[in-house]
Amino acid sequence: MPNKILFCATVDYHFSAFHLPVLEWFKQHNWEVHIAAKGDLDIPYVDKKFNIPMERSPFSIRNREAFRQLKTVIGENDYSIIHCHTPIGGVLARLAGREARKKGTKVIYTAHGFHFCKGAPLLNWLLYYPIERSLARMTDCLVTINDEDYNLARGHRFKAGQIAHVHGVGIDTGRFRPAQPSEKARLRQSYCYKQDDILLFYAAEFNGNKNHQLIIGAMALIKEEVPAMRLLLAGRGPLQEECRQLAASLGIEHMIHFLGYRSDIDQVLPMCDIAVSGSLREGLPVNIMEAMACGLPIAATHNRGHDELVIDNVSGYLIAPNQVAAFAERILALCTSQELRKEMGSKGLAHIQKYTLGQVRQQLSEIYLDYMMGEHNGTQDQHRHSYL
């Protein structure tokens, strides 16, 4: 088979946001790189791109056409490896690649956080669990990015050829790093913030899962104690206007800045003081890893992704998703103690080093090289000792 790999995900932005170093790695090894995803972005390190009309909803009728097109793409190209991401991309690629797999194509699927997990709605278990368990049989390597998913896949005996655990997508610590006091002052001046402002940061799409309302409600409870507090919200989404209205109704609209989509997060984060997240469900959140790499303490909700990254009362605080008063109390503690912010931020910076881009790339390369050289022996979990 030729040295050719197909990466598949629901939307092409997924690759430009999270996987450019992997695409570059394959080009450095003289592989031909193809991408199948919805969208018309021009993505570096890609030899051929297919705009496939995939939809995030598993109930969308358009996914039938997407499956047909994807099956044609796979049938017309002699791929050695197919690596699929995202729930719908993972389902369609593994189904469309069944015949190719019989001819020797290896199929890798990265689960960026199973939709079924501890505390997930029963509907998620009824819908997504049987699908993922069944499709594991069509997967040569199932890559998980947190301990809970890894243990779940193993404990429920998913029949993938191999189950591996890597530390997310990797954080570029060359871009995301703490700012020295002079640099932090310069950045604040350039973005028109005062030196004595207490800046909180949250990068997330405005949707139900990201739970911005928790953060806004918590801020309202302590607005008198910390009048210099400002919450910077990067992102867009269907609930953005609702969040604006909530902030106005609570009298804190002047304290919350809606930044929209940003490509300069690596400049905004280092000038901030605290990173927050109200998310209900996370696999291994990049926004929290980036904040920790910048030396920020974290105030976030309990979920498997946050719990894996943040050590409660050491590198930040973890709070139940519905505890507005407790969240406000933790934010207040961080806002009123620069020493506490510095101590927790330093602990988080040390912890995040095993999630760096170099570490993750090494972990993935060990998986890829097995299949690239045709030496994989099918022994499940053979890589785990190299990763943890």
Short mmCIF file of C-alpha atoms in Angstrom, two decimals:
data_model
loop_
_atom_site.label_atom_id
_atom_site.label_comp_id
_atom_site.label_asym_id
_atom_site.label_seq_id
_atom_site.Cartn_x
_atom_site.Cartn_y
_atom_site.Cartn_z
CA MET A 1 0.00 0.00 0.00
CA PRO A 2 1.22 3.57 -0.67
CA ASN A 3 2.25 5.87 2.15
CA LYS A 4 -1.07 7.64 2.30
CA ILE A 5 -3.26 8.58 5.28
CA LEU A 6 -6.82 9.95 5.50
CA PHE A 7 -7.81 12.11 8.46
CA CYS A 8 -11.54 12.46 8.99
CA ALA A 9 -13.63 14.68 11.28
CA THR A 10 -17.02 16.33 11.17
CA VAL A 11 -15.61 19.80 10.42
CA ASP A 12 -12.24 20.84 8.97
CA TYR A 13 -11.69 23.45 11.69
CA HIS A 14 -10.98 20.54 14.03
CA PHE A 15 -7.70 19.89 12.21
CA SER A 16 -6.57 23.48 11.90
CA ALA A 17 -7.25 24.01 15.60
CA PHE A 18 -5.83 20.81 17.08
CA HIS A 19 -3.85 18.62 14.70
CA LEU A 20 -1.50 20.67 12.51
CA PRO A 21 1.61 19.25 14.25
CA VAL A 22 0.45 15.71 13.43
CA LEU A 23 -0.21 16.59 9.79
CA GLU A 24 3.26 18.16 9.62
CA TRP A 25 4.79 15.03 11.21
CA PHE A 26 3.39 12.83 8.45
CA LYS A 27 4.69 15.17 5.74
CA GLN A 28 8.11 15.04 7.37
CA HIS A 29 7.92 11.26 7.01
CA ASN A 30 7.08 11.62 3.29
CA TRP A 31 3.47 10.53 3.58
CA GLU A 32 0.63 11.81 1.42
CA VAL A 33 -1.97 13.46 3.67
CA HIS A 34 -5.70 13.69 2.83
CA ILE A 35 -8.51 15.22 4.88
CA ALA A 36 -12.25 14.50 4.71
CA ALA A 37 -14.42 16.95 6.63
CA LYS A 38 -17.10 19.58 6.15
CA GLY A 39 -15.71 23.00 5.24
CA ASP A 40 -13.45 24.76 2.76
CA LEU A 41 -10.55 25.87 4.95
CA ASP A 42 -7.10 25.84 3.40
CA ILE A 43 -5.17 23.63 5.81
CA PRO A 44 -1.35 23.35 5.75
CA TYR A 45 0.46 20.05 5.15
CA VAL A 46 -2.53 18.59 3.27
CA ASP A 47 -2.15 17.14 -0.24
CA LYS A 48 -5.84 16.62 -0.94
CA LYS A 49 -8.98 17.75 0.85
CA PHE A 50 -12.55 16.48 0.47
CA ASN A 51 -15.47 18.68 1.55
CA ILE A 52 -17.89 16.09 2.93
CA PRO A 53 -21.30 17.38 4.15
CA MET A 54 -21.20 15.86 7.64
CA GLU A 55 -23.45 17.22 10.36
CA ARG A 56 -22.90 17.05 14.11
CA SER A 57 -26.41 15.79 14.78
CA PRO A 58 -26.63 11.97 14.53
CA PHE A 59 -30.20 12.42 13.28
CA SER A 60 -29.36 14.61 10.27
CA ILE A 61 -30.42 13.11 6.94
CA ARG A 62 -27.40 14.76 5.31
CA ASN A 63 -25.12 12.25 6.99
CA ARG A 64 -26.42 9.60 4.58
CA GLU A 65 -24.99 11.55 1.68
CA ALA A 66 -21.84 12.20 3.67
CA PHE A 67 -21.44 8.45 4.21
CA ARG A 68 -21.87 7.79 0.49
CA GLN A 69 -19.26 10.38 -0.46
CA LEU A 70 -16.83 9.22 2.21
CA LYS A 71 -17.16 5.61 1.09
CA THR A 72 -16.35 6.69 -2.46
CA VAL A 73 -13.28 8.63 -1.31
CA ILE A 74 -11.98 5.65 0.64
CA GLY A 75 -12.77 3.26 -2.18
CA GLU A 76 -10.91 5.34 -4.78
CA ASN A 77 -7.80 5.84 -2.64
CA ASP A 78 -5.55 3.13 -1.34
CA TYR A 79 -5.06 4.40 2.21
CA SER A 80 -2.67 2.67 4.56
CA ILE A 81 -4.17 4.44 7.59
CA ILE A 82 -7.46 6.17 8.33
CA HIS A 83 -7.47 8.27 11.51
CA CYS A 84 -10.89 9.59 12.44
CA HIS A 85 -11.95 12.13 15.07
CA THR A 86 -15.19 13.54 16.53
CA PRO A 87 -18.29 11.40 17.16
CA ILE A 88 -19.92 11.67 13.72
CA GLY A 89 -16.62 11.65 11.84
CA GLY A 90 -15.64 8.57 13.80
CA VAL A 91 -18.90 6.76 13.05
CA LEU A 92 -19.03 7.53 9.33
CA ALA A 93 -15.33 6.87 8.66
CA ARG A 94 -15.34 3.50 10.40
CA LEU A 95 -18.49 2.38 8.61
CA ALA A 96 -17.25 3.67 5.25
CA GLY A 97 -13.85 2.05 5.77
CA ARG A 98 -15.04 -1.50 6.42
CA GLU A 99 -14.11 -2.86 3.00
CA ALA A 100 -10.77 -1.03 2.96
CA ARG A 101 -9.95 -2.48 6.36
CA LYS A 102 -10.46 -6.00 4.98
CA LYS A 103 -7.75 -5.17 2.44
CA GLY A 104 -5.26 -4.05 5.06
CA THR A 105 -6.09 -0.41 5.83
CA LYS A 106 -5.63 0.33 9.53
CA VAL A 107 -8.30 2.41 11.27
CA ILE A 108 -7.51 4.62 14.28
CA TYR A 109 -10.21 6.52 16.18
CA THR A 110 -9.51 9.20 18.79
CA ALA A 111 -12.35 9.67 21.27
CA HIS A 112 -12.12 13.28 22.40
CA GLY A 113 -14.37 12.48 25.35
CA PHE A 114 -17.11 9.85 25.18
CA HIS A 115 -20.59 11.39 25.34
CA PHE A 116 -21.46 8.65 27.82
CA CYS A 117 -19.57 9.04 31.08
CA LYS A 118 -20.14 9.25 34.81
CA GLY A 119 -22.96 11.71 35.37
CA ALA A 120 -23.99 11.88 31.70
CA PRO A 121 -27.73 11.82 30.86
CA LEU A 122 -29.30 8.40 30.40
CA LEU A 123 -30.10 9.34 26.79
CA ASN A 124 -26.37 9.63 26.05
CA TRP A 125 -25.80 6.11 27.32
CA LEU A 126 -28.75 4.76 25.35
CA LEU A 127 -27.68 6.47 22.11
CA TYR A 128 -23.88 6.73 22.06
CA TYR A 129 -22.71 3.80 24.18
CA PRO A 130 -24.02 0.97 21.95
CA ILE A 131 -22.73 2.78 18.85
CA GLU A 132 -19.19 3.19 20.20
CA ARG A 133 -19.10 -0.31 21.64
CA SER A 134 -20.20 -1.80 18.33
CA LEU A 135 -17.84 0.30 16.21
CA ALA A 136 -14.88 -0.63 18.40
CA ARG A 137 -14.83 -3.92 16.46
CA MET A 138 -14.05 -1.89 13.34
CA THR A 139 -11.20 -0.04 15.06
CA ASP A 140 -7.58 -1.15 15.07
CA CYS A 141 -6.62 1.41 17.70
CA LEU A 142 -8.99 3.32 19.98
CA VAL A 143 -7.18 6.36 21.39
CA THR A 144 -8.58 7.87 24.59
CA ILE A 145 -7.42 11.16 26.08
CA ASN A 146 -8.36 10.81 29.75
CA ASP A 147 -8.25 8.12 32.42
CA GLU A 148 -12.01 7.78 32.79
CA ASP A 149 -12.56 7.01 29.10
CA TYR A 150 -9.59 4.65 29.01
CA ASN A 151 -10.83 2.72 32.02
CA LEU A 152 -14.38 2.68 30.68
CA ALA A 153 -13.33 1.26 27.31
CA ARG A 154 -11.23 -1.42 28.98
CA GLY A 155 -13.72 -2.17 31.75
CA HIS A 156 -16.57 -2.58 29.27
CA ARG A 157 -14.36 -4.74 27.06
CA PHE A 158 -14.50 -2.69 23.90
CA LYS A 159 -13.24 -4.98 21.13
CA ALA A 160 -10.79 -2.58 19.49
CA GLY A 161 -7.49 -4.12 18.42
CA GLN A 162 -5.71 -1.81 20.83
CA ILE A 163 -6.83 0.73 23.44
CA ALA A 164 -4.34 3.53 24.09
CA HIS A 165 -4.24 6.63 26.26
CA VAL A 166 -2.47 9.82 25.19
CA HIS A 167 -2.46 13.17 26.95
CA GLY A 168 -4.81 15.10 24.69
CA VAL A 169 -3.77 16.97 21.57
CA GLY A 170 -0.70 18.63 23.09
CA ILE A 171 -0.07 22.20 24.20
CA ASP A 172 2.51 24.35 22.45
CA THR A 173 4.42 25.76 25.41
CA GLY A 174 6.39 27.93 23.03
CA ARG A 175 3.19 29.90 22.33
CA PHE A 176 1.43 29.48 25.66
CA ARG A 177 3.72 30.46 28.51
CA PRO A 178 3.67 32.80 31.53
CA ALA A 179 4.29 36.47 30.89
CA GLN A 180 6.88 38.40 32.84
CA PRO A 181 5.47 41.42 34.76
CA SER A 182 6.69 43.91 32.16
CA GLU A 183 5.20 41.86 29.31
CA LYS A 184 1.92 41.46 31.18
CA ALA A 185 1.75 45.23 31.69
CA ARG A 186 2.46 45.84 28.00
CA LEU A 187 -0.24 43.39 26.92
CA ARG A 188 -2.82 44.96 29.22
CA GLN A 189 -2.04 48.40 27.88
CA SER A 190 -2.34 47.19 24.30
CA TYR A 191 -5.75 45.63 25.03
CA CYS A 192 -6.91 48.67 27.05
CA TYR A 193 -7.10 47.03 30.47
CA LYS A 194 -5.95 48.62 33.70
CA GLN A 195 -3.00 47.24 35.60
CA ASP A 196 -5.12 46.69 38.72
CA ASP A 197 -7.97 44.92 36.90
CA ILE A 198 -8.54 41.31 37.94
CA LEU A 199 -8.99 39.50 34.64
CA LEU A 200 -10.85 36.19 34.42
CA PHE A 201 -10.77 34.28 31.15
CA TYR A 202 -13.03 31.64 29.58
CA ALA A 203 -12.73 30.47 25.97
CA ALA A 204 -15.72 28.36 24.93
CA GLU A 205 -18.61 28.18 22.50
CA PHE A 206 -21.80 29.63 23.93
CA ASN A 207 -23.88 26.47 24.28
CA GLY A 208 -25.65 24.58 27.04
CA ASN A 209 -22.71 22.34 27.87
CA LYS A 210 -20.30 25.22 28.47
CA ASN A 211 -22.57 26.63 31.17
CA HIS A 212 -21.49 30.28 31.04
CA GLN A 213 -24.46 31.16 33.25
CA LEU A 214 -22.71 29.62 36.27
CA ILE A 215 -19.74 31.98 35.92
CA ILE A 216 -21.92 35.03 35.33
CA GLY A 217 -24.12 34.19 38.32
CA ALA A 218 -21.08 33.67 40.55
CA MET A 219 -19.61 37.03 39.55
CA ALA A 220 -22.85 38.78 40.41
CA LEU A 221 -22.61 37.49 43.99
CA ILE A 222 -19.19 39.12 44.56
CA LYS A 223 -19.41 42.20 42.35
CA GLU A 224 -19.30 44.54 45.37
CA GLU A 225 -16.25 42.85 46.93
CA VAL A 226 -14.23 42.89 43.67
CA PRO A 227 -15.33 45.87 41.56
CA ALA A 228 -12.17 45.60 39.42
CA MET A 229 -13.06 42.06 38.32
CA ARG A 230 -13.53 41.57 34.57
CA LEU A 231 -14.59 38.39 32.78
CA LEU A 232 -13.26 37.95 29.22
CA LEU A 233 -15.36 35.52 27.19
CA ALA A 234 -13.87 34.34 23.90
CA GLY A 235 -16.12 32.48 21.52
CA ARG A 236 -19.45 32.55 19.73
CA GLY A 237 -22.55 30.43 19.85
CA PRO A 238 -26.35 30.26 20.05
CA LEU A 239 -26.56 31.28 23.73
CA GLN A 240 -24.35 34.37 23.50
CA GLU A 241 -27.22 36.85 23.45
CA GLU A 242 -28.91 35.06 26.34
CA CYS A 243 -25.72 35.45 28.36
CA ARG A 244 -25.55 39.15 27.52
CA GLN A 245 -29.08 39.59 28.78
CA LEU A 246 -28.32 37.65 31.96
CA ALA A 247 -25.31 39.86 32.68
CA ALA A 248 -27.43 42.98 32.16
CA SER A 249 -30.21 41.71 34.42
CA LEU A 250 -27.66 41.06 37.19
CA GLY A 251 -26.11 44.49 36.82
CA ILE A 252 -22.67 43.28 35.75
CA GLU A 253 -22.72 43.91 32.01
CA HIS A 254 -19.82 46.36 32.43
CA MET A 255 -17.75 43.58 34.03
CA ILE A 256 -18.16 41.06 31.21
CA HIS A 257 -16.47 41.50 27.83
CA PHE A 258 -17.69 39.37 24.94
CA LEU A 259 -14.64 39.01 22.71
CA GLY A 260 -16.12 36.86 19.93
CA TYR A 261 -13.91 34.50 17.95
CA ARG A 262 -10.22 35.18 18.65
CA SER A 263 -7.03 34.04 16.99
CA ASP A 264 -4.85 35.76 19.59
CA ILE A 265 -5.58 33.64 22.66
CA ASP A 266 -1.85 33.17 23.19
CA GLN A 267 -1.63 36.94 23.73
CA VAL A 268 -4.82 37.39 25.77
CA LEU A 269 -4.28 34.54 28.24
CA PRO A 270 -0.88 35.61 29.65
CA MET A 271 -2.22 39.02 30.69
CA CYS A 272 -5.06 37.43 32.69
CA ASP A 273 -5.10 36.41 36.36
CA ILE A 274 -7.51 33.47 36.57
CA ALA A 275 -9.00 30.95 34.14
CA VAL A 276 -12.57 29.74 34.73
CA SER A 277 -14.84 27.10 33.24
CA GLY A 278 -18.40 26.09 33.99
CA SER A 279 -18.48 23.20 31.52
CA LEU A 280 -20.69 20.22 32.31
CA ARG A 281 -18.79 17.71 30.16
CA GLU A 282 -15.20 17.70 28.89
CA GLY A 283 -12.83 15.13 27.45
CA LEU A 284 -9.55 16.93 28.11
CA PRO A 285 -10.14 20.66 27.62
CA VAL A 286 -7.55 22.57 25.63
CA ASN A 287 -8.65 25.92 27.09
CA ILE A 288 -7.72 24.76 30.60
CA MET A 289 -4.40 23.29 29.46
CA GLU A 290 -3.48 26.52 27.69
CA ALA A 291 -4.34 28.53 30.80
CA MET A 292 -2.24 26.27 33.02
CA ALA A 293 0.67 26.55 30.57
CA CYS A 294 0.42 30.32 31.04
CA GLY A 295 0.68 29.90 34.81
CA LEU A 296 -2.93 30.75 35.64
CA PRO A 297 -4.82 29.20 38.57
CA ILE A 298 -8.10 27.50 37.64
CA ALA A 299 -11.64 27.72 39.00
CA ALA A 300 -13.69 25.08 37.21
CA THR A 301 -16.51 22.60 37.56
CA HIS A 302 -16.09 18.95 38.40
CA ASN A 303 -16.04 16.77 35.27
CA ARG A 304 -13.66 14.07 34.03
CA GLY A 305 -11.53 16.46 31.94
CA HIS A 306 -11.17 19.13 34.61
CA ASP A 307 -10.63 16.52 37.31
CA GLU A 308 -7.72 15.03 35.36
CA LEU A 309 -5.99 18.37 34.86
CA VAL A 310 -6.71 20.38 38.01
CA ILE A 311 -5.68 19.26 41.49
CA ASP A 312 -8.31 20.70 43.82
CA ASN A 313 -6.92 23.19 46.35
CA VAL A 314 -3.46 22.82 44.78
CA SER A 315 -3.49 24.18 41.23
CA GLY A 316 -7.02 25.58 41.45
CA TYR A 317 -10.51 24.80 42.63
CA LEU A 318 -13.07 22.25 41.46
CA ILE A 319 -16.72 22.94 42.20
CA ALA A 320 -19.97 21.10 41.46
CA PRO A 321 -21.64 22.52 38.31
CA ASN A 322 -24.74 23.77 40.14
CA GLN A 323 -23.01 25.41 43.13
CA VAL A 324 -23.09 29.09 42.23
CA ALA A 325 -22.31 30.34 45.74
CA ALA A 326 -19.36 27.94 46.14
CA PHE A 327 -18.01 29.01 42.75
CA ALA A 328 -18.29 32.66 43.77
CA GLU A 329 -16.44 31.90 47.02
CA ARG A 330 -13.52 30.29 45.14
CA ILE A 331 -13.28 33.13 42.64
CA LEU A 332 -13.31 35.63 45.50
CA ALA A 333 -10.45 33.81 47.23
CA LEU A 334 -8.35 33.98 44.05
CA CYS A 335 -9.27 37.57 43.26
CA THR A 336 -8.26 38.82 46.71
CA SER A 337 -4.91 37.02 47.02
CA GLN A 338 -2.15 37.56 44.50
CA GLU A 339 0.03 35.15 46.47
CA LEU A 340 -2.59 32.38 46.19
CA ARG A 341 -2.89 32.97 42.44
CA LYS A 342 0.86 32.78 42.04
CA GLU A 343 1.22 29.62 44.13
CA MET A 344 -1.63 27.74 42.42
CA GLY A 345 -0.56 28.91 38.98
CA SER A 346 2.96 27.64 39.57
CA LYS A 347 1.67 24.21 40.65
CA GLY A 348 -0.51 23.99 37.53
CA LEU A 349 2.38 25.01 35.28
CA ALA A 350 4.48 22.15 36.64
CA HIS A 351 1.65 19.64 36.27
CA ILE A 352 0.88 20.55 32.66
CA GLN A 353 4.34 19.64 31.38
CA LYS A 354 3.30 16.04 30.62
CA TYR A 355 0.62 17.41 28.28
CA THR A 356 2.98 19.36 26.05
CA LEU A 357 3.02 19.07 22.29
CA GLY A 358 6.34 17.24 22.34
CA GLN A 359 5.07 14.65 24.80
CA VAL A 360 1.84 13.98 22.91
CA ARG A 361 3.56 13.87 19.54
CA GLN A 362 5.93 11.22 20.89
CA GLN A 363 3.01 9.18 22.21
CA LEU A 364 1.15 9.35 18.89
CA SER A 365 4.28 8.63 16.87
CA GLU A 366 4.70 5.33 18.71
CA ILE A 367 1.19 4.35 17.63
CA TYR A 368 1.61 5.57 14.06
CA LEU A 369 5.01 3.96 13.50
CA ASP A 370 3.61 0.55 14.35
CA TYR A 371 1.10 0.80 11.51
CA MET A 372 3.36 2.70 9.14
CA MET A 373 5.95 -0.08 9.29
CA GLY A 374 3.39 -2.90 9.33
CA GLU A 375 4.78 -4.35 12.53
CA HIS A 376 1.74 -4.13 14.80
CA ASN A 377 1.14 -7.42 16.55
CA GLY A 378 -2.40 -6.69 17.65
CA THR A 379 -1.64 -6.89 21.36
CA GLN A 380 -4.13 -4.65 23.11
CA ASP A 381 -2.76 -1.88 25.36
CA GLN A 382 0.89 -2.59 24.47
CA HIS A 383 1.68 1.13 24.45
CA ARG A 384 0.23 2.18 27.76
CA HIS A 385 3.46 1.80 29.74
CA SER A 386 5.15 4.27 27.37
CA TYR A 387 2.55 6.96 27.94
CA LEU A 388 1.85 7.32 31.62
#
